[in-house]
mmCIF file with all atom_site columns, C-alpha atoms in Angstrom:
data_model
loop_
_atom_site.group_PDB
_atom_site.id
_atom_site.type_symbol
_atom_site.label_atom_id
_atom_site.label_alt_id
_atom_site.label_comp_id
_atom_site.label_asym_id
_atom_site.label_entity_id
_atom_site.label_seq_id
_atom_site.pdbx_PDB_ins_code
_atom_site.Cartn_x
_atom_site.Cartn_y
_atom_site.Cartn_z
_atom_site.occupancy
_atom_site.B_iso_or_equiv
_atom_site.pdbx_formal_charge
_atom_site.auth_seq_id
_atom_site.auth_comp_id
_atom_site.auth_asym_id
_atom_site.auth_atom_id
_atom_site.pdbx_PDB_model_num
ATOM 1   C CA . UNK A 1 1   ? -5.214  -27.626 -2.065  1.00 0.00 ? 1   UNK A CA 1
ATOM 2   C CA . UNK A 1 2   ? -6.423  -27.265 -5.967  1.00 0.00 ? 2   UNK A CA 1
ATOM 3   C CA . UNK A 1 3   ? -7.435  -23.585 -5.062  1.00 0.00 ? 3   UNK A CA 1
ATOM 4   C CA . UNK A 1 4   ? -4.271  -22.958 -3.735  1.00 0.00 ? 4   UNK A CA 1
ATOM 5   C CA . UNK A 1 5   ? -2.176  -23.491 -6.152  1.00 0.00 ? 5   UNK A CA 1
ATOM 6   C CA . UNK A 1 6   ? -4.856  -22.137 -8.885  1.00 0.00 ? 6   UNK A CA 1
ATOM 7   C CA . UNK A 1 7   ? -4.544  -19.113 -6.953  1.00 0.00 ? 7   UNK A CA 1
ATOM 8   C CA . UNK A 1 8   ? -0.691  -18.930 -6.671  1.00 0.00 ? 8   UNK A CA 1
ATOM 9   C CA . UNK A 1 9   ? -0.163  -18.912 -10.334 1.00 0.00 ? 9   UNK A CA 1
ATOM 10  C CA . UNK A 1 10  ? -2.476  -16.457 -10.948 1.00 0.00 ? 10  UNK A CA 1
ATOM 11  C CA . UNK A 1 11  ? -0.687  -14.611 -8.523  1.00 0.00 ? 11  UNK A CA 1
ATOM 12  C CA . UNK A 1 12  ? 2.558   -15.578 -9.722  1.00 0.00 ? 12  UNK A CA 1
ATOM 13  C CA . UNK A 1 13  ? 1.345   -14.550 -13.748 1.00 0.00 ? 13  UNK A CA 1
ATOM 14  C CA . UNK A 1 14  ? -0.271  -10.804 -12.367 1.00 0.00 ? 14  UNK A CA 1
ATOM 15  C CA . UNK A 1 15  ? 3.177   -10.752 -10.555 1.00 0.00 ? 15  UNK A CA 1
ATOM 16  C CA . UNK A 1 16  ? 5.277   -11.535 -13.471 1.00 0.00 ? 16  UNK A CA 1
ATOM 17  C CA . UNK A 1 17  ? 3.137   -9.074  -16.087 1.00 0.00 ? 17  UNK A CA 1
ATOM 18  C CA . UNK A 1 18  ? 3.321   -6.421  -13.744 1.00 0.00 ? 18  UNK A CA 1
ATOM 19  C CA . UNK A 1 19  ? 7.082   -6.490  -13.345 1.00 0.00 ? 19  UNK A CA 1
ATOM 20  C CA . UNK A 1 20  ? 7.675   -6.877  -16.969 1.00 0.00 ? 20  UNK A CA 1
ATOM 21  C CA . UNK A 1 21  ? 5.305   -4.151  -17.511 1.00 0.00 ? 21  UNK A CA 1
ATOM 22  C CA . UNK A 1 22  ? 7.795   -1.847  -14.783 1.00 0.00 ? 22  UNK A CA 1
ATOM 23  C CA . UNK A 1 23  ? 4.549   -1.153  -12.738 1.00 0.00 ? 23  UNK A CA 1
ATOM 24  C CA . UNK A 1 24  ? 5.653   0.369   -9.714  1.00 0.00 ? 24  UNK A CA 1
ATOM 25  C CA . UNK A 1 25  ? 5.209   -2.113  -7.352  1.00 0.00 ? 25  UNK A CA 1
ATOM 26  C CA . UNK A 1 26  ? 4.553   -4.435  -10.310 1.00 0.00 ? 26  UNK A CA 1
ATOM 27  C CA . UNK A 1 27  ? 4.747   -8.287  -8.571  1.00 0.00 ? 27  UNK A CA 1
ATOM 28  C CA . UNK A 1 28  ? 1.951   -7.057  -5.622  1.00 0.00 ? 28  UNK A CA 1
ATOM 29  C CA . UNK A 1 29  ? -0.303  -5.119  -8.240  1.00 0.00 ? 29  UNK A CA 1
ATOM 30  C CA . UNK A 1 30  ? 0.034   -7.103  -11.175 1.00 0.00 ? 30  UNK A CA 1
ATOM 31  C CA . UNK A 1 31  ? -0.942  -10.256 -8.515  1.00 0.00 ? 31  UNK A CA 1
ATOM 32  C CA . UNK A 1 32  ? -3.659  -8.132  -6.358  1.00 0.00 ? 32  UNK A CA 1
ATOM 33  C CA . UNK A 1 33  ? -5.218  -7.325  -10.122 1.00 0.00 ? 33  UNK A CA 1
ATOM 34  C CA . UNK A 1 34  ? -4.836  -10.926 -11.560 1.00 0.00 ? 34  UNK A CA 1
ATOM 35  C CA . UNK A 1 35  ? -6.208  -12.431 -8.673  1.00 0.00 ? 35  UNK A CA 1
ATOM 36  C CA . UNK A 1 36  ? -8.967  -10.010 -8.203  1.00 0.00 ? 36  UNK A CA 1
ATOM 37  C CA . UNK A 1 37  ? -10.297 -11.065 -11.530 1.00 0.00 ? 37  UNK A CA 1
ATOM 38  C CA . UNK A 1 38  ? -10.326 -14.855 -11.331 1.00 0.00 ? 38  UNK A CA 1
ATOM 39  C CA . UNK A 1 39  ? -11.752 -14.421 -7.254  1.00 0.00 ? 39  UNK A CA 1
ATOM 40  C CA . UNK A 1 40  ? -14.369 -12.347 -9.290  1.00 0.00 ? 40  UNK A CA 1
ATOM 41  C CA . UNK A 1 41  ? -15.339 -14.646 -12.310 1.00 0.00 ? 41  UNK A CA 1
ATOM 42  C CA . UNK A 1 42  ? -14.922 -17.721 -10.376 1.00 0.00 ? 42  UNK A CA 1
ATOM 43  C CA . UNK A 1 43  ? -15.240 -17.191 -6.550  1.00 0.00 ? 43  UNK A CA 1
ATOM 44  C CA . UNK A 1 44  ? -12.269 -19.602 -6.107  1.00 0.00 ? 44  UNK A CA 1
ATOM 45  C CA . UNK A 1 45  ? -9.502  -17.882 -4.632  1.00 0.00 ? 45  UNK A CA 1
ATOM 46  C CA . UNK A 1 46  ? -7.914  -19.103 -1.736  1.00 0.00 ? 46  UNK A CA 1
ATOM 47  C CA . UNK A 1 47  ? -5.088  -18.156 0.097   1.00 0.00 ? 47  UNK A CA 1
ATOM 48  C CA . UNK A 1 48  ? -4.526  -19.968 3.804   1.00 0.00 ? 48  UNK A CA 1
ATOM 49  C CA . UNK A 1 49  ? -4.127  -17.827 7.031   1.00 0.00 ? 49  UNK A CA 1
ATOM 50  C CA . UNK A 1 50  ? -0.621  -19.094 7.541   1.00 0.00 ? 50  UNK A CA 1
ATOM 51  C CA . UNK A 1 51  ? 0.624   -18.022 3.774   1.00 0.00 ? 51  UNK A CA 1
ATOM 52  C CA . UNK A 1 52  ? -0.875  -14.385 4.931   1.00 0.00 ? 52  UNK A CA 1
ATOM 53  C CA . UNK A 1 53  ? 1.134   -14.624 8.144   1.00 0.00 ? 53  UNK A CA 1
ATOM 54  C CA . UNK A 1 54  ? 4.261   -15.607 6.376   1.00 0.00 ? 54  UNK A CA 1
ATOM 55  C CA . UNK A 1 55  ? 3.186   -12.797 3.830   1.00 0.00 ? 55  UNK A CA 1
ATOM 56  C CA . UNK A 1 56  ? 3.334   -10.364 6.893   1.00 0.00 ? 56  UNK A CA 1
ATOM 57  C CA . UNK A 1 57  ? 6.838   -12.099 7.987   1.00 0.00 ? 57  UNK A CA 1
ATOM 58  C CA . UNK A 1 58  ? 8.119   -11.349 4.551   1.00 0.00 ? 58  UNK A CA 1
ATOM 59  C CA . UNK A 1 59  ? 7.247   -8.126  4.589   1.00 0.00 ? 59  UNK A CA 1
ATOM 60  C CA . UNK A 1 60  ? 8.406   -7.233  7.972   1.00 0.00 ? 60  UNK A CA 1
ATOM 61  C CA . UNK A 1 61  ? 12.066  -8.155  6.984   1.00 0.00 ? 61  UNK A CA 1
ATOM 62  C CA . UNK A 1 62  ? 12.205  -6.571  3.862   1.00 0.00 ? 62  UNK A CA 1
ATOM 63  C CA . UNK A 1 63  ? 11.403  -2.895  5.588   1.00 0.00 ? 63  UNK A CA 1
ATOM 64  C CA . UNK A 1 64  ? 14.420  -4.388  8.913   1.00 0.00 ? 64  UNK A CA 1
ATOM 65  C CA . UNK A 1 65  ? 16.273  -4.234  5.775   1.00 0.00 ? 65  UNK A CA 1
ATOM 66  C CA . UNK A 1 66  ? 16.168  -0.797  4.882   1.00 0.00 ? 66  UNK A CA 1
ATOM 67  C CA . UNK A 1 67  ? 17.689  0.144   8.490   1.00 0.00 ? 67  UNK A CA 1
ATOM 68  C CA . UNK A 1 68  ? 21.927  0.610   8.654   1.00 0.00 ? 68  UNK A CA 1
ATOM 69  C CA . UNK A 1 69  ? 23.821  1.957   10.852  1.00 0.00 ? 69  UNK A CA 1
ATOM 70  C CA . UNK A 1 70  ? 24.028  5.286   8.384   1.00 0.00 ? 70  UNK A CA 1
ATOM 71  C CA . UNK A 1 71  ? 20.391  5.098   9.224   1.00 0.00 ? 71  UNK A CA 1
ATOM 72  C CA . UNK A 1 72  ? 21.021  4.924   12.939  1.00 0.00 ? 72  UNK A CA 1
ATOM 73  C CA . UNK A 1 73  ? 23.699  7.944   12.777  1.00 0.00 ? 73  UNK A CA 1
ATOM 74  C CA . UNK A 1 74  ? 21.244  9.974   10.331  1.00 0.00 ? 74  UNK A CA 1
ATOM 75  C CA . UNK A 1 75  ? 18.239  9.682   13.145  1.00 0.00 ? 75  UNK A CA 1
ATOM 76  C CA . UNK A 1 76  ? 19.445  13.117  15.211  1.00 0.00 ? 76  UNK A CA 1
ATOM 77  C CA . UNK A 1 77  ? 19.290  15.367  12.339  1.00 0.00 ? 77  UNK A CA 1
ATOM 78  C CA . UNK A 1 78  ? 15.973  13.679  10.989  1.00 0.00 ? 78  UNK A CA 1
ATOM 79  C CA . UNK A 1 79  ? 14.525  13.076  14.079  1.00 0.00 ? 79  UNK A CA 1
ATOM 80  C CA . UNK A 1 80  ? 12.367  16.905  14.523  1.00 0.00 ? 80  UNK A CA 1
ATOM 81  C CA . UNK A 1 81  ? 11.545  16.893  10.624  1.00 0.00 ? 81  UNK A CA 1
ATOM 82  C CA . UNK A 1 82  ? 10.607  13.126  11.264  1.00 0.00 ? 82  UNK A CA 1
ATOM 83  C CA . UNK A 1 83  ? 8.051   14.309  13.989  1.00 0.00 ? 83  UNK A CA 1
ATOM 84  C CA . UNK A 1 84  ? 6.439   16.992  12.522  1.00 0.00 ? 84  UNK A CA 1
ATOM 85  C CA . UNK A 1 85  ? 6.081   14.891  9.200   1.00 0.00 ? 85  UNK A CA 1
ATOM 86  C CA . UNK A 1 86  ? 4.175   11.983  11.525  1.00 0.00 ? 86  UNK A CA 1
ATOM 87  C CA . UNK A 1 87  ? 2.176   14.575  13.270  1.00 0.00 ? 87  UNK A CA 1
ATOM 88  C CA . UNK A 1 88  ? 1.296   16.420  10.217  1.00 0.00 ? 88  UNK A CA 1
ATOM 89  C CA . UNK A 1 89  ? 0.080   13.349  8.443   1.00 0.00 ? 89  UNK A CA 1
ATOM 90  C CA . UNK A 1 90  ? -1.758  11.446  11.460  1.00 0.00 ? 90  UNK A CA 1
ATOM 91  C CA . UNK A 1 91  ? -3.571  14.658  12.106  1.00 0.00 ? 91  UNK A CA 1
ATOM 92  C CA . UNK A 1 92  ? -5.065  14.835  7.844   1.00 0.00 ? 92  UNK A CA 1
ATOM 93  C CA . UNK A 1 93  ? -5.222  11.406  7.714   1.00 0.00 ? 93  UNK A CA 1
ATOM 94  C CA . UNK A 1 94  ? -7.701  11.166  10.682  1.00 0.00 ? 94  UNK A CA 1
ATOM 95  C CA . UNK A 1 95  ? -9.467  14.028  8.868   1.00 0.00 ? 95  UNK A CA 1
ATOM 96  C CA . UNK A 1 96  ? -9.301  13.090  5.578   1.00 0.00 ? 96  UNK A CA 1
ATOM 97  C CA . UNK A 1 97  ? -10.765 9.313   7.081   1.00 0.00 ? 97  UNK A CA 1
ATOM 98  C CA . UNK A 1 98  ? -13.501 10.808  8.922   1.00 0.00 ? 98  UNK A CA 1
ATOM 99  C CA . UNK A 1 99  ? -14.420 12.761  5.391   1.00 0.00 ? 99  UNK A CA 1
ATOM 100 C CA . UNK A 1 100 ? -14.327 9.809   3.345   1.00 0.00 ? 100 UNK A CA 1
ATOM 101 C CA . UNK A 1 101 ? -16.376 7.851   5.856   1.00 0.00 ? 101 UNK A CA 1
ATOM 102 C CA . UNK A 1 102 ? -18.938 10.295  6.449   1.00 0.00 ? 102 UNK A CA 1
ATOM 103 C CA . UNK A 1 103 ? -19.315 11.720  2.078   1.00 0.00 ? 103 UNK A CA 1
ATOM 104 C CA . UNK A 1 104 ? -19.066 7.905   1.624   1.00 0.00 ? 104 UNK A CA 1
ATOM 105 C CA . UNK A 1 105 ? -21.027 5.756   3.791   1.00 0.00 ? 105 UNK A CA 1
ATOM 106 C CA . UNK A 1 106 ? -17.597 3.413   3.823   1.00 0.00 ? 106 UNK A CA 1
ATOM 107 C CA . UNK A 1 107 ? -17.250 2.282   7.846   1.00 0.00 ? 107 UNK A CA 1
ATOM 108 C CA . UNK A 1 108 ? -14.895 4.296   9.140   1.00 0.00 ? 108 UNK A CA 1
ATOM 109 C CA . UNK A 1 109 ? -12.049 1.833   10.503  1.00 0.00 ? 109 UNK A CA 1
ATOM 110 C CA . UNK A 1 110 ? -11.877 1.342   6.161   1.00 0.00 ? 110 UNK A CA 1
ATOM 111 C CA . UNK A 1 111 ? -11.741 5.435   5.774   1.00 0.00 ? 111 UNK A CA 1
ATOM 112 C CA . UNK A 1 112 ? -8.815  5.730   8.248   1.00 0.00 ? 112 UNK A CA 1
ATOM 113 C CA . UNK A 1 113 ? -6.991  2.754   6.582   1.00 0.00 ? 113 UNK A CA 1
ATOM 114 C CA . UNK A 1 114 ? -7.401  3.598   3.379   1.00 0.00 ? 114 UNK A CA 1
ATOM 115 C CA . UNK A 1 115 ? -6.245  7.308   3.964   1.00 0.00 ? 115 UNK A CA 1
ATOM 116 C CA . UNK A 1 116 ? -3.458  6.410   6.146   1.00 0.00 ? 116 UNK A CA 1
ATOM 117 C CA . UNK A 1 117 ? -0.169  6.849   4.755   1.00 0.00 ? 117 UNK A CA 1
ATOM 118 C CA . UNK A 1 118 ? 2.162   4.165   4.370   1.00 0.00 ? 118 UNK A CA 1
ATOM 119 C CA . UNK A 1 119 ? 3.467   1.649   1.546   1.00 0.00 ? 119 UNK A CA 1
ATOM 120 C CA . UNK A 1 120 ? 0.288   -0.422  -0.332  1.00 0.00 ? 120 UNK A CA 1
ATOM 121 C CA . UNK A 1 121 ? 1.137   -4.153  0.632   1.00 0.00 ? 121 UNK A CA 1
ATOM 122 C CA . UNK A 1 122 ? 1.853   -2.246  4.564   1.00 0.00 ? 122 UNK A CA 1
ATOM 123 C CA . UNK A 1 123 ? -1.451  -1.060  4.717   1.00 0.00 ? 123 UNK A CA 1
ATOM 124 C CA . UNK A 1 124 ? -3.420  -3.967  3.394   1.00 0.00 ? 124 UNK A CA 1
ATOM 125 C CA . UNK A 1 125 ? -2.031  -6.273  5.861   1.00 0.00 ? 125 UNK A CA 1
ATOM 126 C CA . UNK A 1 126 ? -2.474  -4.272  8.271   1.00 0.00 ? 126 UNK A CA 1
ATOM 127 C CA . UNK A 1 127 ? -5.813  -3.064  7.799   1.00 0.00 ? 127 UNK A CA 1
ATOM 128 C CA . UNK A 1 128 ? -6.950  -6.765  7.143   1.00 0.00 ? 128 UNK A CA 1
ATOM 129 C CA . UNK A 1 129 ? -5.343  -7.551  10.518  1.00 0.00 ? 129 UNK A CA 1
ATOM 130 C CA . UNK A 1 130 ? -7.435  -4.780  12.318  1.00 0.00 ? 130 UNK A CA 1
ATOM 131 C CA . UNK A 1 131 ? -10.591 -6.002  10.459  1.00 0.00 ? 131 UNK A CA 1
ATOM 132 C CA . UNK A 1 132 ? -10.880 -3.270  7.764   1.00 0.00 ? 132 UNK A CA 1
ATOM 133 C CA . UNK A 1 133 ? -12.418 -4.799  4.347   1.00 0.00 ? 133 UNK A CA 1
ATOM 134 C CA . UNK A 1 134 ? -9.199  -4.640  2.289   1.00 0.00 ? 134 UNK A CA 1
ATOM 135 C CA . UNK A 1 135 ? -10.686 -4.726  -0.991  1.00 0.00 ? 135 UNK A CA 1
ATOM 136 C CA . UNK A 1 136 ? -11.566 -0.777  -0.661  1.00 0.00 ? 136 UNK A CA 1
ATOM 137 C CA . UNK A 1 137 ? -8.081  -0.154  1.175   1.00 0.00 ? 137 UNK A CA 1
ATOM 138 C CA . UNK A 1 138 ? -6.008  -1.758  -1.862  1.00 0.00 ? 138 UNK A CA 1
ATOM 139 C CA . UNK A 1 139 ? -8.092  0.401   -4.502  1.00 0.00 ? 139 UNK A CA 1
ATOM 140 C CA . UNK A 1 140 ? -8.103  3.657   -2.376  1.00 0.00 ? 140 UNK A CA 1
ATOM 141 C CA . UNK A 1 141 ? -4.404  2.990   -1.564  1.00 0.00 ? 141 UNK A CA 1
ATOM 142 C CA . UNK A 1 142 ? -3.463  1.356   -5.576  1.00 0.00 ? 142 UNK A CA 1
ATOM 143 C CA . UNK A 1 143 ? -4.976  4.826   -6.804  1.00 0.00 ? 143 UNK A CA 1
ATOM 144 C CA . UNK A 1 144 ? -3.107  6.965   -4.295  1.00 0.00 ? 144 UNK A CA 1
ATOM 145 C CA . UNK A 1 145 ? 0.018   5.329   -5.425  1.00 0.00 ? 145 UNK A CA 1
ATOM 146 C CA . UNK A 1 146 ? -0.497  5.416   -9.135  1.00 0.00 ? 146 UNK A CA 1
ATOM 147 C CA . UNK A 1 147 ? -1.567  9.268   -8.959  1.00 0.00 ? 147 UNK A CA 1
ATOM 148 C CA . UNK A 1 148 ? 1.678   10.210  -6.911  1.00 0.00 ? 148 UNK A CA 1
ATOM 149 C CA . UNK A 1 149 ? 3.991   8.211   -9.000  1.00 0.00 ? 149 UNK A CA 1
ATOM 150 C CA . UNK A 1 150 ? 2.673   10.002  -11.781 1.00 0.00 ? 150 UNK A CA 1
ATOM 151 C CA . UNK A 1 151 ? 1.558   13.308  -10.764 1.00 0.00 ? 151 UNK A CA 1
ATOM 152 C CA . UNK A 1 152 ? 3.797   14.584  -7.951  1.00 0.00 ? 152 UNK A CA 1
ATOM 153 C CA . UNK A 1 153 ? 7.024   14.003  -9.941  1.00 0.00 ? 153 UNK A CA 1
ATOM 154 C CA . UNK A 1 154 ? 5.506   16.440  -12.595 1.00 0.00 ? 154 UNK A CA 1
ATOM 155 C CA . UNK A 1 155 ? 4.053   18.881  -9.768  1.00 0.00 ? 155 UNK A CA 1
ATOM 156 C CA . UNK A 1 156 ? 7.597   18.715  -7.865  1.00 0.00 ? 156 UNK A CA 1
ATOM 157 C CA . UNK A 1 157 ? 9.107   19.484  -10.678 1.00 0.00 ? 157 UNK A CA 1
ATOM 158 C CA . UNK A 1 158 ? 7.433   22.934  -11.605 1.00 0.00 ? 158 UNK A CA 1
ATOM 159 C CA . UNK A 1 159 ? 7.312   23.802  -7.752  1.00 0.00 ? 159 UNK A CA 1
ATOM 160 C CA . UNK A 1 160 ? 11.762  23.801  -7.867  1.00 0.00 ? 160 UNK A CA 1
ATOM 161 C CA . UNK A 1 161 ? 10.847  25.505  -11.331 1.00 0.00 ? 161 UNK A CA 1
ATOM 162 C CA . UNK A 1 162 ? 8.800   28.048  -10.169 1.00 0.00 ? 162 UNK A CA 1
ATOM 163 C CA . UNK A 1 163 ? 11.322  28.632  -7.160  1.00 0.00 ? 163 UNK A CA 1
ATOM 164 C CA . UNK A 1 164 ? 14.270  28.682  -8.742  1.00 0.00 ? 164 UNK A CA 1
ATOM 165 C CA . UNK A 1 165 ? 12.815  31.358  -11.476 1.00 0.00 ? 165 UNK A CA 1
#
């Protein structure tokens, strides 16, 4: 029970220091990195199965939240876009997994989670739930996130440039 609660303020400190630092996604990051550290000096963490389940739970409702029914009346005129979007990026991410797997020697069920797309605490818990090692799935997938934040805001932003003359 000691490691529990050891472990949930760490969690609860990387959580608070990311937010206050306005990391995107500062409470997961600012947790994943805190806790990262003391699992690494000290080989203590612990979190039970059920707190990883209710972590999933959490989750789960948080994205039912982002559906309204705008969201329901929006789905015709998105729904073709939507489709070739998934396609497109099932397709490369397949590809791009099978390239990291094979340039890497990572297992491949890692290389297709960690170049799937989809939200950083999404993937993570499910990857772990398929049996992926999540450690290299949060990095990969931490890294993706912190380059797009930064870089495709500045690359978007000269693309409408360059278009619009």
């Amino acid at each position: 029970m000691e490691r529990i609660f050891i472990t949930l303020i760490i969690a609860s400190l990387g959580g608070l220091v990311g937010v206050k630092l306005k990391i995107p996604a500062g409470a997961m990051i600012g947790a994943m990195i805190f806790v990262a550290v003391y699992n690494i000096w000290s080989s203590k963490g612990f979190i039970p199965e059920n707190f990883k389940i209710a972590a999933q739970v959490l989750v789960g409702g948080m994205l039912g939240l982002n559906f309204t029914m705008d969201t329901l009346y929006g789905l015709k005129q998105m729904l073709i876009p939507a489709l070739v979007m998934i396609l497109g990026l099932i397709v490369l991410s397949i590809l791009l997994g099978f390239v990291i797997s094979k340039t890497t020697g990572m297992d491949l069920l890692t290389s297709l989670f960690s170049s799937a797309p989809g939200g950083l605490t999404e993937m993570i818990l499910t990857s772990e739930a398929y049996g992926a090692d999540t450690s290299k799935v949060a990095v990969l997938h931490l890294i993706r996130l912190i380059s797009v934040i930064t870089v495709l805001p500045l690359v978007i932003k000269g693309f409408i440039r360059y278009i619009h003359g």
